[in-house]
Short mmCIF file of C-alpha atoms in Angstrom, two decimals:
data_model
loop_
_atom_site.label_atom_id
_atom_site.label_comp_id
_atom_site.label_asym_id
_atom_site.label_seq_id
_atom_site.Cartn_x
_atom_site.Cartn_y
_atom_site.Cartn_z
CA VAL A 1 0.00 0.00 0.00
CA CYS A 2 1.50 3.27 -1.11
CA ILE A 3 0.53 6.27 1.02
CA HIS A 4 1.08 9.75 -0.30
CA ARG A 5 0.35 13.05 1.47
CA VAL A 6 -1.22 15.59 -0.81
CA ARG A 7 -2.10 19.10 0.16
CA SER A 8 -4.55 20.92 -2.07
CA CYS A 9 -5.23 24.62 -2.25
CA SER A 10 -7.38 25.43 -5.25
CA SER A 11 -6.82 22.09 -7.00
CA ILE A 12 -5.57 18.61 -6.31
CA ARG A 13 -2.29 17.49 -7.90
CA PHE A 14 -1.29 13.84 -8.25
CA ILE A 15 2.45 13.59 -7.99
CA LYS A 16 3.02 10.34 -9.95
CA SER A 17 0.68 9.48 -12.77
CA LYS A 18 1.53 5.80 -12.69
CA TYR A 19 -0.34 5.41 -9.38
CA VAL A 20 -4.14 5.26 -9.40
CA CYS A 21 -5.71 6.91 -6.39
CA VAL A 22 -8.82 5.19 -4.98
CA PHE A 23 -10.81 6.85 -2.21
CA ASP A 24 -14.30 7.77 -1.09
CA LYS A 25 -15.91 10.80 -2.75
CA SER A 26 -16.86 12.13 0.65
CA ALA A 27 -13.20 12.68 1.41
CA LEU A 28 -13.04 15.43 -1.22
CA LYS A 29 -13.45 18.44 1.01
CA PHE A 30 -11.25 21.24 -0.11
CA SER A 31 -9.40 22.78 2.79
CA HIS A 32 -5.85 23.94 3.18
CA GLN A 33 -4.94 21.19 5.63
CA GLN A 34 -6.91 18.30 4.04
CA ARG A 35 -4.99 14.99 3.85
CA LEU A 36 -5.73 12.39 1.18
CA PHE A 37 -4.62 8.77 1.60
CA ARG A 38 -4.08 6.42 -1.37
CA THR A 39 -5.29 2.96 -0.48
CA SER A 40 -3.98 1.11 -3.59
CA ALA A 41 -1.50 1.44 -6.44
CA VAL A 42 -1.50 -0.16 -9.92
CA SER A 43 1.44 -0.19 -12.33
CA CYS A 44 0.52 1.06 -15.79
CA GLY A 45 3.36 -0.43 -17.85
CA GLN A 46 3.07 -0.16 -21.61
CA ILE A 47 3.29 -3.25 -23.80
CA VAL A 48 5.55 -2.86 -26.85
CA GLN A 49 5.70 -5.40 -29.65
CA PHE A 50 9.35 -5.93 -30.48
CA LYS A 51 9.39 -6.68 -34.20
CA LEU A 52 11.95 -8.62 -36.19
CA SER A 53 13.79 -6.04 -38.29
CA ASP A 54 15.29 -6.49 -41.72
CA ILE A 55 18.66 -8.22 -41.35
CA GLY A 56 19.66 -7.57 -44.95
CA GLU A 57 20.44 -9.63 -48.06
CA GLY A 58 16.74 -9.78 -48.98
CA ILE A 59 15.96 -12.17 -46.12
CA THR A 60 12.22 -12.27 -45.34
CA GLU A 61 12.01 -15.18 -42.91
CA VAL A 62 14.23 -16.89 -40.36
CA THR A 63 14.09 -19.93 -38.10
CA VAL A 64 14.16 -19.42 -34.34
CA LYS A 65 16.98 -21.66 -33.10
CA GLU A 66 17.30 -20.67 -29.43
CA TRP A 67 15.66 -18.38 -26.87
CA TYR A 68 17.90 -16.71 -24.31
CA ILE A 69 14.93 -15.42 -22.26
CA LYS A 70 11.52 -16.62 -21.13
CA GLU A 71 8.24 -14.95 -20.21
CA GLY A 72 8.57 -12.94 -17.01
CA ASP A 73 12.30 -12.28 -17.39
CA SER A 74 13.63 -8.74 -17.08
CA VAL A 75 15.79 -7.51 -19.96
CA SER A 76 17.90 -4.46 -20.59
CA GLN A 77 19.02 -2.83 -23.79
CA PHE A 78 21.48 -4.92 -25.81
CA ASP A 79 20.63 -8.11 -23.88
CA SER A 80 20.47 -11.16 -26.15
CA ILE A 81 16.89 -12.21 -26.83
CA CYS A 82 17.24 -15.11 -29.25
CA GLU A 83 19.27 -16.60 -32.05
CA VAL A 84 17.71 -16.92 -35.49
CA GLN A 85 19.03 -18.66 -38.56
CA SER A 86 18.35 -17.63 -42.14
CA ASP A 87 19.32 -19.56 -45.22
CA LYS A 88 22.63 -17.68 -45.16
CA ALA A 89 23.77 -17.14 -41.58
CA SER A 90 22.96 -17.24 -37.87
CA VAL A 91 22.14 -13.91 -36.21
CA THR A 92 21.71 -12.96 -32.56
CA ILE A 93 18.81 -10.55 -31.92
CA THR A 94 19.26 -8.17 -28.97
CA SER A 95 16.76 -6.04 -27.09
CA ARG A 96 16.23 -2.35 -27.69
CA TYR A 97 14.19 -1.79 -24.53
CA ASP A 98 14.42 -2.12 -20.75
CA GLY A 99 11.46 -4.05 -19.46
CA ILE A 100 9.81 -7.40 -18.74
CA ILE A 101 9.13 -10.11 -21.32
CA ARG A 102 5.40 -10.75 -21.44
CA LYS A 103 5.00 -12.99 -24.49
CA LEU A 104 7.11 -15.03 -26.91
CA HIS A 105 5.45 -15.16 -30.31
CA TYR A 106 7.42 -18.18 -31.56
CA SER A 107 8.67 -21.51 -30.32
CA ILE A 108 11.96 -23.23 -31.14
CA ASP A 109 12.24 -24.11 -34.88
CA ASP A 110 9.27 -21.88 -35.78
CA ILE A 111 9.52 -19.61 -38.81
CA ALA A 112 9.63 -15.92 -37.89
CA PHE A 113 8.89 -13.26 -40.49
CA VAL A 114 10.60 -9.90 -40.89
CA GLY A 115 8.36 -7.07 -39.71
CA LYS A 116 6.23 -9.31 -37.48
CA PRO A 117 6.26 -9.24 -33.63
CA LEU A 118 8.96 -11.36 -32.05
CA VAL A 119 8.27 -10.73 -28.35
CA ASP A 120 6.07 -8.44 -26.26
CA ILE A 121 7.96 -6.31 -23.74
CA GLU A 122 6.36 -4.32 -20.92
CA ILE A 123 8.24 -1.08 -20.45
CA ASP A 124 7.91 1.82 -18.04
CA ALA A 125 5.34 4.22 -19.48
CA SER A 126 7.05 7.19 -17.85
CA LYS A 127 10.16 6.57 -19.94
CA GLY A 128 8.32 6.69 -23.23
CA VAL A 129 8.45 4.30 -26.17
CA ALA A 130 11.37 4.20 -28.56
CA SER A 131 10.98 3.79 -32.30
CA GLU A 132 10.50 0.28 -33.63
CA GLU A 133 14.04 -0.61 -34.71
CA ASP A 134 15.59 -3.90 -33.70
CA VAL A 135 19.22 -4.10 -32.72
CA VAL A 136 21.08 -7.04 -34.27
CA GLU A 137 24.32 -8.23 -32.65
CA THR A 138 25.23 -4.81 -31.27
CA PRO A 139 27.84 -5.07 -28.52
CA PRO A 140 26.95 -3.40 -25.19
CA MET A 141 28.99 -0.44 -23.94
CA SER A 142 30.01 -0.79 -20.31
CA HIS A 143 31.66 1.68 -17.95
CA GLU A 144 33.99 -1.00 -16.64
CA GLU A 145 37.54 -1.13 -17.83
CA HIS A 146 37.11 -4.58 -19.33
CA THR A 147 33.80 -6.00 -20.50
CA HIS A 148 32.66 -9.12 -22.22
CA GLN A 149 29.78 -10.24 -24.38
CA GLU A 150 28.55 -13.77 -24.01
CA ILE A 151 27.33 -15.46 -27.18
CA LYS A 152 26.27 -19.07 -26.94
CA GLY A 153 28.60 -19.65 -24.01
CA HIS A 154 31.62 -17.95 -25.60
CA LYS A 155 32.93 -14.74 -24.02
CA THR A 156 34.30 -12.05 -26.28
CA LEU A 157 36.79 -9.97 -24.29
CA ALA A 158 37.42 -6.36 -25.30
CA THR A 159 37.74 -2.93 -23.75
CA PRO A 160 35.05 -0.26 -24.28
CA ALA A 161 37.36 1.64 -26.64
CA VAL A 162 37.78 -1.44 -28.82
CA ARG A 163 34.03 -2.08 -28.79
CA ARG A 164 33.38 1.51 -29.81
CA LEU A 165 35.85 1.17 -32.69
CA ALA A 166 34.12 -2.03 -33.81
CA MET A 167 30.69 -0.42 -33.59
CA GLU A 168 31.76 2.62 -35.61
CA ASN A 169 33.03 0.34 -38.39
CA ASN A 170 30.03 -2.04 -38.21
CA ILE A 171 32.22 -4.99 -37.18
CA LYS A 172 30.88 -7.89 -35.13
CA LEU A 173 33.25 -8.80 -32.33
CA SER A 174 32.26 -12.47 -32.65
CA GLU A 175 33.93 -12.51 -36.08
CA VAL A 176 37.26 -11.03 -34.94
CA VAL A 177 40.07 -13.27 -33.76
CA GLY A 178 41.61 -11.87 -30.57
CA THR A 179 45.39 -11.99 -30.18
CA GLY A 180 45.57 -10.64 -26.63
CA LYS A 181 45.65 -12.52 -23.36
CA ASP A 182 42.79 -15.03 -23.04
CA ASN A 183 41.87 -14.26 -26.69
CA ARG A 184 41.13 -10.64 -25.80
CA ILE A 185 40.40 -8.50 -28.86
CA LEU A 186 42.87 -5.64 -29.26
CA LYS A 187 42.72 -2.47 -31.33
CA GLU A 188 45.22 -4.00 -33.77
CA ASP A 189 42.87 -6.97 -34.30
CA ILE A 190 40.04 -4.61 -35.32
CA LEU A 191 42.31 -2.67 -37.69
CA ASN A 192 43.66 -5.86 -39.28
CA TYR A 193 40.15 -7.22 -39.72
CA LEU A 194 39.00 -3.93 -41.25
CA ALA A 195 41.97 -3.98 -43.64
CA LYS A 196 40.98 -7.44 -44.89
CA GLN A 197 37.38 -6.34 -45.42
CA THR A 198 38.23 -3.15 -47.31
CA GLY A 199 41.46 -4.17 -49.00
CA ALA A 200 43.37 -1.36 -47.34
CA ILE A 201 47.03 -1.92 -46.52
CA LEU A 202 47.82 -0.81 -42.98
CA PRO A 203 51.29 -0.30 -41.55
CA PRO A 204 52.46 -3.10 -39.27
CA SER A 205 51.75 -2.63 -35.59
CA PRO A 206 54.81 -1.81 -33.51
CA LYS A 207 53.57 -4.30 -30.89
CA ALA A 208 53.51 -7.18 -33.34
CA GLU A 209 55.82 -9.95 -32.29
CA ILE A 210 58.23 -11.05 -35.00
CA PHE A 211 59.35 -14.65 -34.97
CA PRO A 212 62.84 -15.18 -36.46
CA PRO A 213 63.45 -18.18 -38.69
CA LEU A 214 64.75 -21.30 -37.05
CA ARG A 215 68.49 -21.85 -37.05
CA LYS A 216 69.97 -24.79 -38.80
CA THR A 217 71.12 -26.23 -35.48
CA GLU A 218 67.56 -26.23 -34.18
CA THR A 219 65.61 -29.33 -34.97
CA VAL A 220 61.92 -29.37 -35.70
CA PRO A 221 59.99 -32.58 -35.06
CA ALA A 222 58.98 -33.86 -38.44
CA ALA A 223 55.70 -35.55 -39.09
CA PRO A 224 55.86 -39.29 -39.71
CA LYS A 225 56.33 -39.92 -43.38
CA ASP A 226 54.37 -43.15 -43.52
CA LYS A 227 50.99 -42.49 -42.04
CA ALA A 228 48.69 -45.37 -41.37
CA ARG A 229 46.01 -45.63 -43.97
CA LYS A 230 42.71 -44.43 -42.61
CA ILE A 231 39.98 -47.02 -42.88
CA PRO A 232 36.42 -45.61 -42.89
CA VAL A 233 34.51 -46.73 -39.83
CA PRO A 234 30.73 -46.94 -40.20
CA VAL A 235 28.76 -44.85 -37.76
CA SER A 236 26.73 -47.08 -35.47
CA ARG A 237 23.22 -45.77 -35.07
CA PRO A 238 20.34 -47.44 -33.25
CA ILE A 239 17.87 -49.08 -35.59
CA VAL A 240 14.44 -47.61 -35.01
CA PHE A 241 11.49 -48.90 -36.98
CA SER A 242 8.37 -46.84 -36.43
CA GLY A 243 6.44 -48.07 -39.42
CA LYS A 244 5.70 -44.50 -40.54
CA ASP A 245 7.31 -42.16 -43.04
CA LYS A 246 8.89 -39.04 -41.60
CA THR A 247 8.49 -35.64 -43.25
CA GLU A 248 10.63 -32.67 -42.28
CA PRO A 249 10.62 -29.14 -43.71
CA VAL A 250 13.61 -27.90 -45.70
CA THR A 251 15.17 -25.18 -43.54
CA GLY A 252 18.42 -23.35 -42.84
CA PHE A 253 21.42 -23.88 -45.08
CA GLN A 254 19.69 -26.80 -46.82
CA LYS A 255 17.01 -24.38 -47.97
CA ALA A 256 19.71 -22.06 -49.31
CA MET A 257 21.23 -24.98 -51.22
CA VAL A 258 17.88 -25.69 -52.88
CA LYS A 259 17.63 -22.10 -54.13
CA THR A 260 21.27 -21.83 -55.21
CA MET A 261 21.47 -25.17 -57.01
CA SER A 262 18.14 -24.58 -58.77
CA ALA A 263 19.57 -21.34 -60.15
CA ALA A 264 22.87 -23.09 -60.98
CA LEU A 265 21.12 -25.59 -63.26
CA LYS A 266 20.30 -22.71 -65.62
CA ILE A 267 24.04 -22.24 -66.26
CA PRO A 268 25.59 -24.25 -69.12
CA HIS A 269 28.56 -25.91 -67.38
CA PHE A 270 31.67 -27.34 -68.96
CA GLY A 271 34.40 -29.21 -67.13
CA TYR A 272 38.18 -29.35 -67.30
CA CYS A 273 40.41 -31.68 -65.26
CA ASP A 274 44.13 -31.99 -64.69
CA GLU A 275 46.64 -33.37 -62.19
CA ILE A 276 49.15 -31.36 -60.17
CA ASP A 277 52.52 -32.54 -58.84
CA LEU A 278 52.68 -31.06 -55.34
CA THR A 279 55.98 -32.64 -54.33
CA HIS A 280 57.79 -29.31 -53.89
CA LEU A 281 54.78 -27.67 -52.21
CA VAL A 282 54.50 -30.52 -49.70
CA GLN A 283 58.14 -30.00 -48.74
CA LEU A 284 57.69 -26.22 -48.46
CA ARG A 285 54.63 -26.57 -46.25
CA GLU A 286 56.47 -28.93 -43.91
CA GLU A 287 59.15 -26.27 -43.47
CA LEU A 288 56.68 -23.43 -42.88
CA LYS A 289 54.18 -25.32 -40.75
CA PRO A 290 56.18 -25.10 -37.47
CA LEU A 291 56.73 -21.36 -37.99
CA ALA A 292 52.98 -20.84 -38.43
CA GLU A 293 52.26 -22.90 -35.33
CA LEU A 294 54.58 -20.63 -33.32
CA ARG A 295 52.24 -17.80 -34.30
CA GLY A 296 49.21 -19.84 -33.30
CA VAL A 297 48.02 -20.55 -36.85
CA LYS A 298 47.37 -23.87 -38.50
CA LEU A 299 48.86 -23.84 -42.02
CA SER A 300 47.11 -26.11 -44.52
CA PHE A 301 47.53 -26.38 -48.29
CA MET A 302 44.43 -24.27 -48.98
CA PRO A 303 46.13 -20.85 -48.46
CA PHE A 304 48.65 -21.78 -51.19
CA PHE A 305 45.85 -22.94 -53.51
CA MET A 306 43.92 -19.71 -52.94
CA LYS A 307 46.91 -17.41 -53.41
CA ALA A 308 47.92 -19.20 -56.62
CA ALA A 309 44.32 -18.87 -57.85
CA SER A 310 44.34 -15.14 -57.09
CA LEU A 311 47.57 -14.67 -59.08
CA GLY A 312 45.93 -16.52 -61.94
CA LEU A 313 42.79 -14.40 -61.75
CA LEU A 314 44.92 -11.28 -62.25
CA GLN A 315 45.87 -12.69 -65.66
CA TYR A 316 42.39 -14.04 -66.51
CA PRO A 317 39.87 -11.64 -64.89
CA ILE A 318 36.94 -13.16 -66.79
CA LEU A 319 37.01 -16.03 -64.27
CA ASN A 320 36.47 -13.50 -61.45
CA ALA A 321 33.38 -11.95 -63.00
CA SER A 322 29.58 -12.19 -62.89
CA LEU A 323 26.91 -12.23 -65.60
CA ASP A 324 23.59 -10.44 -65.17
CA GLU A 325 20.26 -12.27 -65.43
CA ASN A 326 19.61 -11.08 -68.99
CA CYS A 327 23.11 -12.10 -70.11
CA GLN A 328 23.73 -8.60 -71.42
CA ASN A 329 26.53 -7.35 -69.15
CA VAL A 330 29.62 -8.88 -67.57
CA THR A 331 30.94 -7.33 -64.36
CA TYR A 332 34.64 -7.85 -63.67
CA LYS A 333 35.13 -7.96 -59.90
CA ALA A 334 38.03 -5.92 -58.50
CA SER A 335 38.27 -7.96 -55.29
CA HIS A 336 39.22 -11.62 -55.21
CA ASN A 337 36.78 -12.90 -52.58
CA ILE A 338 37.57 -16.60 -52.84
CA GLY A 339 35.06 -18.93 -51.24
CA VAL A 340 35.91 -22.23 -49.54
CA ALA A 341 33.28 -24.97 -49.33
CA MET A 342 32.98 -26.31 -45.77
CA ASP A 343 31.14 -29.37 -44.51
CA THR A 344 29.51 -28.56 -41.15
CA GLU A 345 26.82 -30.02 -38.95
CA GLN A 346 24.43 -27.40 -40.35
CA GLY A 347 25.19 -28.50 -43.91
CA LEU A 348 27.32 -27.20 -46.77
CA ILE A 349 28.40 -23.58 -46.32
CA VAL A 350 30.73 -21.50 -48.47
CA PRO A 351 32.34 -18.59 -46.56
CA ASN A 352 34.88 -16.53 -48.44
CA VAL A 353 38.17 -14.82 -47.71
CA LYS A 354 37.95 -11.19 -48.74
CA ASN A 355 40.56 -9.45 -50.92
CA VAL A 356 42.92 -12.38 -51.39
CA GLN A 357 44.82 -10.31 -53.97
CA VAL A 358 46.28 -8.13 -51.18
CA CYS A 359 46.74 -10.92 -48.62
CA SER A 360 49.85 -12.97 -47.94
CA VAL A 361 49.72 -16.74 -47.58
CA PHE A 362 49.89 -16.31 -43.81
CA ASP A 363 47.06 -13.73 -43.85
CA ILE A 364 44.89 -16.19 -45.75
CA ALA A 365 45.72 -18.93 -43.24
CA VAL A 366 44.70 -16.69 -40.32
CA GLU A 367 41.38 -15.87 -41.97
CA LEU A 368 40.72 -19.50 -42.84
CA ASN A 369 41.32 -20.48 -39.21
CA ARG A 370 38.79 -17.89 -38.12
CA LEU A 371 36.17 -19.00 -40.65
CA GLN A 372 36.62 -22.65 -39.75
CA SER A 373 36.21 -21.92 -36.05
CA LEU A 374 33.06 -19.89 -36.59
CA GLY A 375 31.72 -22.43 -39.09
CA SER A 376 32.14 -25.29 -36.63
CA ALA A 377 30.30 -23.29 -33.97
CA GLY A 378 27.56 -22.20 -36.41
CA GLN A 379 28.36 -18.51 -35.83
CA LEU A 380 29.33 -17.34 -39.30
CA GLY A 381 27.96 -13.92 -40.12
CA THR A 382 26.20 -12.83 -43.27
CA SER A 383 29.27 -10.87 -44.43
CA ASP A 384 31.35 -14.07 -44.32
CA LEU A 385 28.89 -15.99 -46.50
CA THR A 386 28.16 -13.36 -49.14
CA GLY A 387 30.14 -11.42 -51.72
CA GLY A 388 32.13 -14.36 -53.12
CA THR A 389 33.62 -14.04 -56.60
CA PHE A 390 35.39 -17.40 -57.09
CA THR A 391 35.20 -20.72 -55.24
CA LEU A 392 37.45 -23.65 -54.38
CA SER A 393 36.07 -26.87 -52.90
CA ASN A 394 38.53 -29.20 -51.17
CA ILE A 395 36.60 -32.44 -51.49
CA GLY A 396 39.87 -34.34 -51.04
CA THR A 397 39.75 -33.88 -47.27
CA ILE A 398 36.90 -36.41 -47.26
CA GLY A 399 37.96 -38.56 -50.22
CA GLY A 400 37.84 -38.85 -53.97
CA THR A 401 39.99 -37.60 -56.81
CA TYR A 402 37.69 -36.15 -59.47
CA THR A 403 34.27 -34.56 -59.18
CA LYS A 404 31.97 -32.26 -61.12
CA PRO A 405 31.57 -29.06 -59.08
CA VAL A 406 28.50 -26.88 -59.59
CA ILE A 407 28.95 -23.13 -60.07
CA LEU A 408 27.58 -20.86 -57.34
CA PRO A 409 25.71 -18.06 -59.12
CA PRO A 410 26.43 -15.23 -59.79
CA GLU A 411 30.00 -16.59 -60.05
CA VAL A 412 31.22 -18.05 -63.35
CA ALA A 413 33.85 -20.61 -62.25
CA ILE A 414 34.61 -23.09 -59.48
CA GLY A 415 37.36 -25.60 -58.75
CA ALA A 416 37.25 -28.88 -56.82
CA LEU A 417 40.44 -30.33 -55.34
CA GLY A 418 40.95 -34.08 -54.90
CA LYS A 419 43.02 -35.85 -52.28
CA ILE A 420 46.81 -35.87 -52.45
CA GLN A 421 48.15 -39.31 -53.38
CA VAL A 422 51.66 -40.74 -53.52
CA LEU A 423 51.97 -42.14 -57.06
CA PRO A 424 54.83 -43.20 -59.37
CA ARG A 425 55.74 -40.76 -62.13
CA PHE A 426 58.55 -40.35 -64.68
CA ASN A 427 61.03 -37.48 -64.58
CA GLY A 428 62.74 -35.89 -67.58
CA LYS A 429 65.33 -38.67 -67.74
CA GLY A 430 62.75 -41.41 -67.79
CA ASP A 431 63.38 -42.51 -64.20
CA VAL A 432 60.51 -43.39 -61.90
CA PHE A 433 60.14 -41.30 -58.76
CA LYS A 434 57.61 -40.92 -55.95
CA ALA A 435 55.36 -37.91 -56.56
CA GLN A 436 52.64 -36.18 -54.51
CA ILE A 437 49.76 -35.97 -57.01
CA MET A 438 46.51 -34.04 -56.64
CA ASN A 439 43.70 -33.91 -59.18
CA VAL A 440 41.70 -30.77 -59.86
CA SER A 441 38.30 -30.46 -61.54
CA TRP A 442 37.16 -27.09 -62.92
CA SER A 443 33.65 -26.03 -63.94
CA ALA A 444 33.01 -22.81 -65.85
CA ASP A 445 30.10 -20.89 -67.35
CA HIS A 446 30.32 -21.64 -71.07
CA ARG A 447 28.31 -18.53 -71.93
CA VAL A 448 31.28 -16.25 -71.16
CA ILE A 449 34.26 -18.62 -70.74
CA ASP A 450 35.72 -20.89 -73.39
CA GLY A 451 37.73 -24.04 -72.84
CA ALA A 452 41.04 -22.50 -73.94
CA THR A 453 40.79 -19.74 -71.32
CA MET A 454 40.02 -22.25 -68.60
CA ALA A 455 42.95 -24.45 -69.67
CA ARG A 456 45.40 -21.52 -69.69
CA PHE A 457 44.27 -20.41 -66.24
CA SER A 458 44.62 -23.97 -64.93
CA ASN A 459 48.11 -24.27 -66.40
CA LEU A 460 49.21 -21.02 -64.74
CA TRP A 461 47.70 -22.07 -61.40
CA LYS A 462 49.41 -25.45 -61.79
CA SER A 463 52.80 -23.88 -62.47
CA TYR A 464 52.61 -21.79 -59.29
CA LEU A 465 51.88 -24.86 -57.18
CA GLU A 466 54.42 -27.16 -58.82
CA ASN A 467 57.10 -24.47 -58.44
CA PRO A 468 55.98 -22.52 -55.34
CA ALA A 469 59.12 -20.38 -55.40
CA SER A 470 57.88 -18.85 -58.68
CA MET A 471 55.02 -17.17 -56.77
CA LEU A 472 57.59 -14.87 -55.17
CA LEU A 473 58.13 -13.17 -58.52
CA ASP A 474 54.47 -12.10 -58.76
CA LEU A 475 53.60 -11.47 -55.11
CA LYS A 476 52.80 -7.83 -54.33
#
């Protein structure tokens, strides 16, 4: 019971409008010393429908994957409300209001539509109602020296100054790899990430730690040359016979694959295959792999494949182009945003490394490590999955030598890499030697690319990989 003392002269004033005063009419006798007692109080909170805003890329519907709140919970601005998944990426929706959750409009795995209410939030009427604009993955600004944002159990460490820099440049902290203590994101990490997105070349940070090459006297543990052959082991799953057919909706990345591959079938494909002798590249990678590990980066063959492809695209820009729907105009892309097909629990995804033409092999390896980590956790952003201009698919990590890759529109070419095999080959003197052989399968849009162009590009790409030292002559 809230009791307020009100003195009235010529009129009665109610101090707080959110309280409703209930009393007997007979008590209304106007005198200078009259006391009025409130016998009850009712909160008049205002219900606001928090709508799902447009998250870009023409997305009109998403699937609700996880709720971080429930009805009755109190939320503040920038608190995570839920995680939704479109056919391109997973996005965390955060609150714009301070209030209490009164209703969830969707359950897990329901389809939510852009512009429709997501949750109902009761807010304080005295504070007014903000405009209906959702906040998507916006990091909170704290007054503490060090803050963190928790996304699906992972804490992103950064100072307020770093968060402000990321916000000003529209960068999601969940996509930045932190190089500080406990993976804390530093200012240099934001600048390096921004340079990769825009293609700008930034001066090296004075705090960057330089690792000198190993001396000849130092020994590096070499990997065993003869690895045991991996035998596929069938996955044991319980046999369940229900007697009924099971129907499931096509959602998430599988739904994106349906749209993309349906559009790809309209492209007249032609294929070109060849084999690459990676003997010298295998030796070079074994020498550089320990140096990369000292910097905390896993160095695979893919960064070399991507850099060699980028050098080839400089000579044959038609392979890094796109064709409009009416087949009237060809757009030559300035950036080499090379996509890498990844097999994840969510399905096939193709994130891309931006501006490979201005990246070193080590830069590409760092970005690939980041994309693989986010892909495994299902946290790839829309920017990582869009804007690709050329694609490589490393099917050899699973098995197989040749395949027929399908072009990802609006791109005009794609390459599929087979597994590396130790096979006998002849040298120039006719002697048999042990060679590391990899097969490559190219697919190209025959409307704008002819077979000769594809063959010349493949030969140039092959020469860079068979003689990796030759890439030094063309690196910028």
